[in-house]
PDB file of C-alpha atoms and ligand atoms in Angstrom:
ATOM      1  CA  MET W  13     106.411  82.948 125.753  1.00 89.00           C
ATOM      2  CA  LYS W  14     104.767  86.550 125.699  1.00 93.00           C
ATOM      3  CA  VAL W  15     104.887  87.445 121.742  1.00 96.00           C
ATOM      4  CA  CYS W  16     103.685  91.112 120.547  1.00 98.00           C
ATOM      5  CA  VAL W  17     103.020  92.311 117.088  1.00 98.00           C
ATOM      6  CA  TYR W  18     103.852  95.623 116.028  1.00 98.00           C
ATOM      7  CA  PRO W  19     101.640  96.210 113.172  1.00 98.00           C
ATOM      8  CA  GLY W  20     101.978  99.341 110.674  1.00 97.00           C
ATOM      9  CA  SER W  21     102.428 100.151 107.257  1.00 96.00           C
ATOM     10  CA  PHE W  22     106.238 101.399 107.410  1.00 97.00           C
ATOM     11  CA  ASP W  23     106.535 102.996 104.518  1.00 97.00           C
ATOM     12  CA  PRO W  24     109.658 103.919 105.385  1.00 97.00           C
ATOM     13  CA  ILE W  25     110.214 102.679 108.527  1.00 98.00           C
ATOM     14  CA  THR W  26     111.844 105.989 110.847  1.00 97.00           C
ATOM     15  CA  TYR W  27     113.356 106.571 114.152  1.00 97.00           C
ATOM     16  CA  GLY W  28     110.067 107.094 115.509  1.00 95.00           C
ATOM     17  CA  HIS W  29     109.090 103.388 114.888  1.00 97.00           C
ATOM     18  CA  LEU W  30     112.202 102.069 115.921  1.00 97.00           C
ATOM     19  CA  ASP W  31     112.091 103.744 119.152  1.00 96.00           C
ATOM     20  CA  ILE W  32     109.179 101.537 119.712  1.00 96.00           C
ATOM     21  CA  ILE W  33     110.784  98.523 118.395  1.00 97.00           C
ATOM     22  CA  GLU W  34     113.827  99.153 120.542  1.00 97.00           C
ATOM     23  CA  ARG W  35     111.371  99.687 124.004  1.00 97.00           C
ATOM     24  CA  ALA W  36     109.109  96.784 123.097  1.00 97.00           C
ATOM     25  CA  SER W  37     111.816  94.414 122.120  1.00 97.00           C
ATOM     26  CA  LYS W  38     112.612  94.816 125.964  1.00 97.00           C
ATOM     27  CA  ILE W  39     109.237  94.328 127.445  1.00 96.00           C
ATOM     28  CA  PHE W  40     108.236  90.849 125.277  1.00 96.00           C
ATOM     29  CA  ASP W  41     109.663  87.592 124.845  1.00 97.00           C
ATOM     30  CA  LYS W  42     109.551  88.036 121.008  1.00 97.00           C
ATOM     31  CA  LEU W  43     108.440  91.237 119.084  1.00 98.00           C
ATOM     32  CA  ILE W  44     106.833  90.921 115.152  1.00 98.00           C
ATOM     33  CA  VAL W  45     107.109  93.690 113.282  1.00 98.00           C
ATOM     34  CA  ALA W  46     104.411  93.418 110.754  1.00 98.00           C
ATOM     35  CA  VAL W  47     104.024  94.995 107.318  1.00 98.00           C
ATOM     36  CA  VAL W  48     100.262  95.650 106.242  1.00 97.00           C
ATOM     37  CA  CYS W  49      99.000  95.676 103.084  1.00 93.00           C
ATOM     38  CA  ASN W  50      96.602  98.798 103.742  1.00 84.00           C
ATOM     39  CA  PRO W  51      94.339  98.772 100.228  1.00 84.00           C
ATOM     40  CA  ASN W  52      93.656 102.247 101.887  1.00 84.00           C
ATOM     41  CA  LYS W  53      97.024 103.891 101.273  1.00 84.00           C
ATOM     42  CA  THR W  54      99.302 104.135  98.309  1.00 91.00           C
ATOM     43  CA  SER W  55     102.511 103.475  98.997  1.00 95.00           C
ATOM     44  CA  ALA W  56     106.036 104.506  97.985  1.00 95.00           C
ATOM     45  CA  PHE W  57     107.392 100.933  98.835  1.00 96.00           C
ATOM     46  CA  THR W  58     106.696  97.860  98.052  1.00 96.00           C
ATOM     47  CA  LEU W  59     105.420  95.093 100.844  1.00 96.00           C
ATOM     48  CA  GLU W  60     108.823  93.405 100.233  1.00 97.00           C
ATOM     49  CA  GLU W  61     110.959  96.445 100.361  1.00 97.00           C
ATOM     50  CA  ARG W  62     109.373  97.686 103.547  1.00 98.00           C
ATOM     51  CA  VAL W  63     110.349  94.166 104.709  1.00 98.00           C
ATOM     52  CA  GLU W  64     113.371  94.272 103.851  1.00 98.00           C
ATOM     53  CA  LEU W  65     114.496  97.751 105.078  1.00 98.00           C
ATOM     54  CA  ILE W  66     112.730  96.979 108.199  1.00 98.00           C
ATOM     55  CA  LYS W  67     115.318  93.570 108.484  1.00 98.00           C
ATOM     56  CA  GLU W  68     118.303  95.764 107.729  1.00 98.00           C
ATOM     57  CA  CYS W  69     117.526  98.252 110.352  1.00 98.00           C
ATOM     58  CA  THR W  70     116.542  95.826 113.260  1.00 98.00           C
ATOM     59  CA  LYS W  71     119.501  93.052 112.689  1.00 97.00           C
ATOM     60  CA  ASP W  72     121.406  93.637 115.720  1.00 95.00           C
ATOM     61  CA  PHE W  73     118.337  92.742 117.657  1.00 95.00           C
ATOM     62  CA  ASN W  74     117.597  89.025 118.846  1.00 94.00           C
ATOM     63  CA  ASN W  75     113.981  88.756 119.389  1.00 97.00           C
ATOM     64  CA  ILE W  76     112.370  90.455 116.332  1.00 98.00           C
ATOM     65  CA  GLU W  77     110.812  88.979 113.529  1.00 98.00           C
ATOM     66  CA  VAL W  78     109.733  90.654 110.507  1.00 98.00           C
ATOM     67  CA  ASP W  79     106.833  89.873 108.423  1.00 98.00           C
ATOM     68  CA  SER W  80     103.728  90.864 106.574  1.00 98.00           C
ATOM     69  CA  PHE W  81     100.196  90.082 106.444  1.00 97.00           C
ATOM     70  CA  CYS W  82      97.542  91.483 104.373  1.00 96.00           C
ATOM     71  CA  GLY W  83      94.004  90.899 105.987  1.00 95.00           C
ATOM     72  CA  LEU W  84      92.897  91.324 109.559  1.00 96.00           C
ATOM     73  CA  LEU W  85      95.325  91.820 112.240  1.00 97.00           C
ATOM     74  CA  ILE W  86      93.246  89.581 114.594  1.00 97.00           C
ATOM     75  CA  ASP W  87      93.622  86.854 112.410  1.00 97.00           C
ATOM     76  CA  TYR W  88      97.201  87.496 111.994  1.00 98.00           C
ATOM     77  CA  LEU W  89      97.529  87.596 115.580  1.00 97.00           C
ATOM     78  CA  ARG W  90      95.991  83.960 115.982  1.00 96.00           C
ATOM     79  CA  GLN W  91      98.228  82.527 113.157  1.00 97.00           C
ATOM     80  CA  LYS W  92     101.407  83.626 115.058  1.00 97.00           C
ATOM     81  CA  GLU W  93     100.205  82.681 118.451  1.00 95.00           C
ATOM     82  CA  ALA W  94     100.322  86.437 120.191  1.00 97.00           C
ATOM     83  CA  THR W  95      98.029  88.103 122.244  1.00 95.00           C
ATOM     84  CA  VAL W  96      99.472  91.318 122.270  1.00 98.00           C
ATOM     85  CA  VAL W  97      99.814  93.982 120.098  1.00 98.00           C
ATOM     86  CA  VAL W  98     102.036  97.639 120.247  1.00 98.00           C
ATOM     87  CA  LYS W  99     101.017 100.854 119.163  1.00 97.00           C
ATOM     88  CA  GLY W 100     102.922 104.529 119.528  1.00 94.00           C
ATOM     89  CA  LEU W 101     100.740 106.918 120.615  1.00 93.00           C
ATOM     90  CA  ARG W 102     102.626 110.544 119.118  1.00 90.00           C
ATOM     91  CA  VAL W 103     100.166 113.071 120.103  1.00 85.00           C
ATOM     92  CA  ILE W 104      96.607 113.661 121.137  1.00 82.00           C
ATOM     93  CA  ALA W 105      95.163 113.334 117.956  1.00 81.00           C
ATOM     94  CA  ASP W 106      96.243 109.548 117.589  1.00 84.00           C
ATOM     95  CA  PHE W 107      94.916 108.726 120.562  1.00 90.00           C
ATOM     96  CA  GLU W 108      90.688 108.591 119.075  1.00 92.00           C
ATOM     97  CA  TYR W 109      91.854 106.253 115.842  1.00 93.00           C
ATOM     98  CA  GLU W 110      94.313 103.818 118.061  1.00 94.00           C
ATOM     99  CA  PHE W 111      91.004 103.632 120.869  1.00 95.00           C
ATOM    100  CA  GLN W 112      88.753 102.650 118.458  1.00 96.00           C
ATOM    101  CA  MET W 113      90.942  99.989 116.550  1.00 96.00           C
ATOM    102  CA  ALA W 114      91.877  98.733 120.232  1.00 97.00           C
ATOM    103  CA  LEU W 115      88.426  98.549 120.974  1.00 97.00           C
ATOM    104  CA  LEU W 116      87.233  96.747 117.884  1.00 97.00           C
ATOM    105  CA  ASN W 117      89.817  94.302 117.813  1.00 97.00           C
ATOM    106  CA  LYS W 118      88.951  93.654 121.397  1.00 97.00           C
ATOM    107  CA  ASN W 119      85.411  93.134 120.118  1.00 97.00           C
ATOM    108  CA  LEU W 120      86.697  91.073 117.317  1.00 97.00           C
ATOM    109  CA  ASP W 121      88.632  88.881 119.771  1.00 96.00           C
ATOM    110  CA  PRO W 122      88.383  89.650 124.005  1.00 97.00           C
ATOM    111  CA  ASP W 123      92.009  87.828 124.185  1.00 95.00           C
ATOM    112  CA  ILE W 124      93.325  90.216 122.593  1.00 95.00           C
ATOM    113  CA  GLU W 125      95.191  93.657 124.358  1.00 97.00           C
ATOM    114  CA  THR W 126      97.043  96.467 122.857  1.00 97.00           C
ATOM    115  CA  VAL W 127      99.432  98.085 124.669  1.00 97.00           C
ATOM    116  CA  PHE W 128     100.714 101.746 124.152  1.00 96.00           C
ATOM    117  CA  MET W 129     103.467 102.982 124.062  1.00 96.00           C
ATOM    118  CA  MET W 130     104.638 107.201 124.280  1.00 93.00           C
ATOM    119  CA  THR W 131     106.469 107.789 121.149  1.00 90.00           C
ATOM    120  CA  ASN W 132     109.837 109.466 122.309  1.00 90.00           C
ATOM    121  CA  ASN W 133     109.085 113.392 122.145  1.00 89.00           C
ATOM    122  CA  LYS W 134     111.825 113.836 119.452  1.00 91.00           C
ATOM    123  CA  TYR W 135     109.350 111.779 116.981  1.00 92.00           C
ATOM    124  CA  SER W 136     106.442 112.589 117.896  1.00 90.00           C
ATOM    125  CA  TYR W 137     105.353 114.945 115.426  1.00 91.00           C
ATOM    126  CA  ILE W 138     106.606 112.909 112.267  1.00 92.00           C
ATOM    127  CA  SER W 139     105.368 110.410 110.171  1.00 95.00           C
ATOM    128  CA  SER W 140     106.677 108.407 107.353  1.00 96.00           C
ATOM    129  CA  SER W 141     104.446 110.476 104.679  1.00 95.00           C
ATOM    130  CA  MET W 142     105.848 113.801 106.202  1.00 95.00           C
ATOM    131  CA  VAL W 143     109.568 112.174 105.913  1.00 96.00           C
ATOM    132  CA  LYS W 144     108.801 111.500 102.381  1.00 96.00           C
ATOM    133  CA  GLU W 145     107.671 114.940 101.698  1.00 96.00           C
ATOM    134  CA  ILE W 146     110.121 116.950 103.196  1.00 96.00           C
ATOM    135  CA  ALA W 147     112.662 114.836 101.251  1.00 96.00           C
ATOM    136  CA  ARG W 148     111.078 115.755  98.080  1.00 94.00           C
ATOM    137  CA  PHE W 149     111.557 119.309  98.778  1.00 94.00           C
ATOM    138  CA  GLY W 150     115.230 118.638  99.402  1.00 92.00           C
ATOM    139  CA  ALA W 151     115.139 118.967 103.055  1.00 95.00           C
ATOM    140  CA  ASN W 152     117.706 117.113 105.392  1.00 96.00           C
ATOM    141  CA  ILE W 153     115.972 113.409 106.678  1.00 97.00           C
ATOM    142  CA  ASP W 154     119.124 112.588 108.562  1.00 97.00           C
ATOM    143  CA  GLU W 155     117.263 113.426 112.451  1.00 96.00           C
ATOM    144  CA  PHE W 156     114.403 111.055 111.185  1.00 96.00           C
ATOM    145  CA  VAL W 157     115.384 107.613 109.318  1.00 97.00           C
ATOM    146  CA  PRO W 158     118.570 105.638 109.044  1.00 97.00           C
ATOM    147  CA  ILE W 159     121.222 106.428 106.787  1.00 97.00           C
ATOM    148  CA  ILE W 160     119.677 103.435 104.928  1.00 97.00           C
ATOM    149  CA  ILE W 161     116.154 104.809 104.866  1.00 98.00           C
ATOM    150  CA  LYS W 162     117.451 108.266 103.759  1.00 97.00           C
ATOM    151  CA  GLN W 163     119.304 106.258 100.204  1.00 97.00           C
ATOM    152  CA  LYS W 164     116.068 104.403  99.250  1.00 97.00           C
ATOM    153  CA  VAL W 165     113.868 107.316 100.144  1.00 97.00           C
ATOM    154  CA  LEU W 166     116.227 109.399  98.033  1.00 96.00           C
ATOM    155  CA  GLY W 167     116.589 106.847  95.466  1.00 94.00           C
ATOM    156  CA  LYS W 168     112.479 106.525  95.029  1.00 90.00           C
ATOM    157  CA  LEU W 169     112.592 110.127  94.067  1.00 85.00           C
ATOM    158  CA  THR W 170     115.533 109.923  91.817  1.00 79.00           C
ATOM    159  CA  ALA W 171     113.216 107.484  90.087  1.00 78.00           C
ATOM    160  CA  GLY W 172     110.158 109.050  89.831  1.00 61.00           C
ATOM    161  CA  LYS W 173     111.796 111.825  87.820  1.00 62.00           C
ATOM    162  CA  GLU W 174     113.254 109.680  85.113  1.00 52.00           C
TER     163      GLU W 174
HETATM  164  N1  COA O 217     106.970 107.308 115.261  1.00 91.25           N
HETATM  165  C1  COA O 217     107.075 108.085 113.734  1.00 91.25           C
HETATM  166  N2  COA O 217     105.619 107.444 113.098  1.00 91.25           N
HETATM  167  C2  COA O 217     104.814 106.923 113.646  1.00 91.25           C
HETATM  168  C3  COA O 217     104.767 106.249 114.791  1.00 91.25           C
HETATM  169  C4  COA O 217     105.964 106.331 115.733  1.00 91.25           C
HETATM  170  N3  COA O 217     105.778 106.090 116.962  1.00 91.25           N
HETATM  171  N4  COA O 217     103.723 105.666 114.816  1.00 91.25           N
HETATM  172  C5  COA O 217     103.095 106.033 113.564  1.00 91.25           C
HETATM  173  N5  COA O 217     103.791 106.685 112.685  1.00 91.25           N
HETATM  174  C6  COA O 217     103.498 107.251 111.554  1.00 91.25           C
HETATM  175  C7  COA O 217     103.227 106.126 110.294  1.00 91.25           C
HETATM  176  O1  COA O 217     104.698 106.041 109.684  1.00 91.25           O
HETATM  177  C8  COA O 217     102.170 106.519 109.857  1.00 91.25           C
HETATM  178  O2  COA O 217     102.679 107.549 108.655  1.00 91.25           O
HETATM  179  P1  COA O 217     101.854 107.753 107.402  1.00 91.25           P
HETATM  180  O3  COA O 217     100.152 107.804 107.480  1.00 91.25           O
HETATM  181  O4  COA O 217     102.418 109.203 106.953  1.00 91.25           O
HETATM  182  O5  COA O 217     102.148 106.369 106.667  1.00 91.25           O
HETATM  183  C9  COA O 217     101.283 107.361 110.774  1.00 91.25           C
HETATM  184  O6  COA O 217     101.974 107.536 112.069  1.00 91.25           O
HETATM  185  C10 COA O 217      99.997 106.336 111.253  1.00 91.25           C
HETATM  186  O7  COA O 217     100.562 105.110 111.787  1.00 91.25           O
HETATM  187  P2  COA O 217      99.577 103.944 112.118  1.00 91.25           P
HETATM  188  O8  COA O 217      98.424 104.566 112.837  1.00 91.25           O
HETATM  189  O9  COA O 217     100.513 103.168 112.941  1.00 91.25           O
HETATM  190  O10 COA O 217      98.684 103.722 110.508  1.00 91.25           O
HETATM  191  P3  COA O 217      99.614 102.906 109.650  1.00 91.25           P
HETATM  192  O11 COA O 217      98.595 102.890 108.516  1.00 91.25           O
HETATM  193  O12 COA O 217     100.896 102.691 109.754  1.00 91.25           O
HETATM  194  O13 COA O 217      99.032 101.093 110.579  1.00 91.25           O
HETATM  195  C11 COA O 217      97.692  99.405 110.605  1.00 91.25           C
HETATM  196  C12 COA O 217      97.390 100.856 110.436  1.00 91.25           C
HETATM  197  C13 COA O 217      97.797  98.643 109.574  1.00 91.25           C
HETATM  198  C14 COA O 217      98.111  98.926 111.938  1.00 91.25           C
HETATM  199  C15 COA O 217      95.607  98.906 110.728  1.00 91.25           C
HETATM  200  O14 COA O 217      95.150 100.009 109.772  1.00 91.25           O
HETATM  201  C16 COA O 217      95.753  97.590 110.696  1.00 91.25           C
HETATM  202  O15 COA O 217      95.862  96.817 111.626  1.00 91.25           O
HETATM  203  N6  COA O 217      95.446  96.828 109.776  1.00 91.25           N
HETATM  204  C17 COA O 217      94.896  95.373 109.385  1.00 91.25           C
HETATM  205  C18 COA O 217      93.332  95.583 109.098  1.00 91.25           C
HETATM  206  C19 COA O 217      92.566  95.400 110.362  1.00 91.25           C
HETATM  207  O16 COA O 217      92.538  94.364 110.880  1.00 91.25           O
HETATM  208  N7  COA O 217      91.401  96.522 110.240  1.00 91.25           N
HETATM  209  C20 COA O 217      90.871  96.590 111.587  1.00 91.25           C
HETATM  210  C21 COA O 217      91.722  97.058 112.821  1.00 91.25           C
HETATM  211  S1  COA O 217      90.688  98.256 113.686  1.00 91.25           S
END
């Protein structure tokens, strides 16, 4: 069985991520969407909240597991007996960073392959931070996130004002 891991912060998940999830789920037998606790980033949603939101958004897929981990991606892959990582590439600027990460992971474990998928051009310019930022200033984010995510993002913003 070919198991693939799609790692990320997903703070929160957007249609851009969901596009990658949908396409990757058709290629691999099982896709594990793994929320990573990244000490370099301050998150709006807790790890548990992000996992729950991804589960909600992917409940109609039958070969997807949603999980979280702290630590090195390659250790997580070994634990899950997965050898493939999938990442989305949005713009040229992503390439350098992703190339570096793919090479580093390959160096740490030569059995690991990173597969890149071009992000749907409808979402190539968005990121989780940008979605949160435009929502904070009152812009409509319907185009970028499912309704449940929109409600949670707006809920966080309201909570921040209390
Ligand atoms: N559509 C829309 N947005 C996308 C996207 C897509 N297809 N793909 C990525 N993005 C956005 C993300 O939302 C994120 O936005 P943000 O910076 O506003 O949060 C941004 O692009 C960067 O995404 P990504 O490059 O996937 O970074 P990340 O922080 O989500 O994930 C990890 C990086 C967690 C995968 C990486 O740090 C990791 O593997 N960490 C584990 C520790 C480790 O092993 N380190 C050594 C690896 S070399």
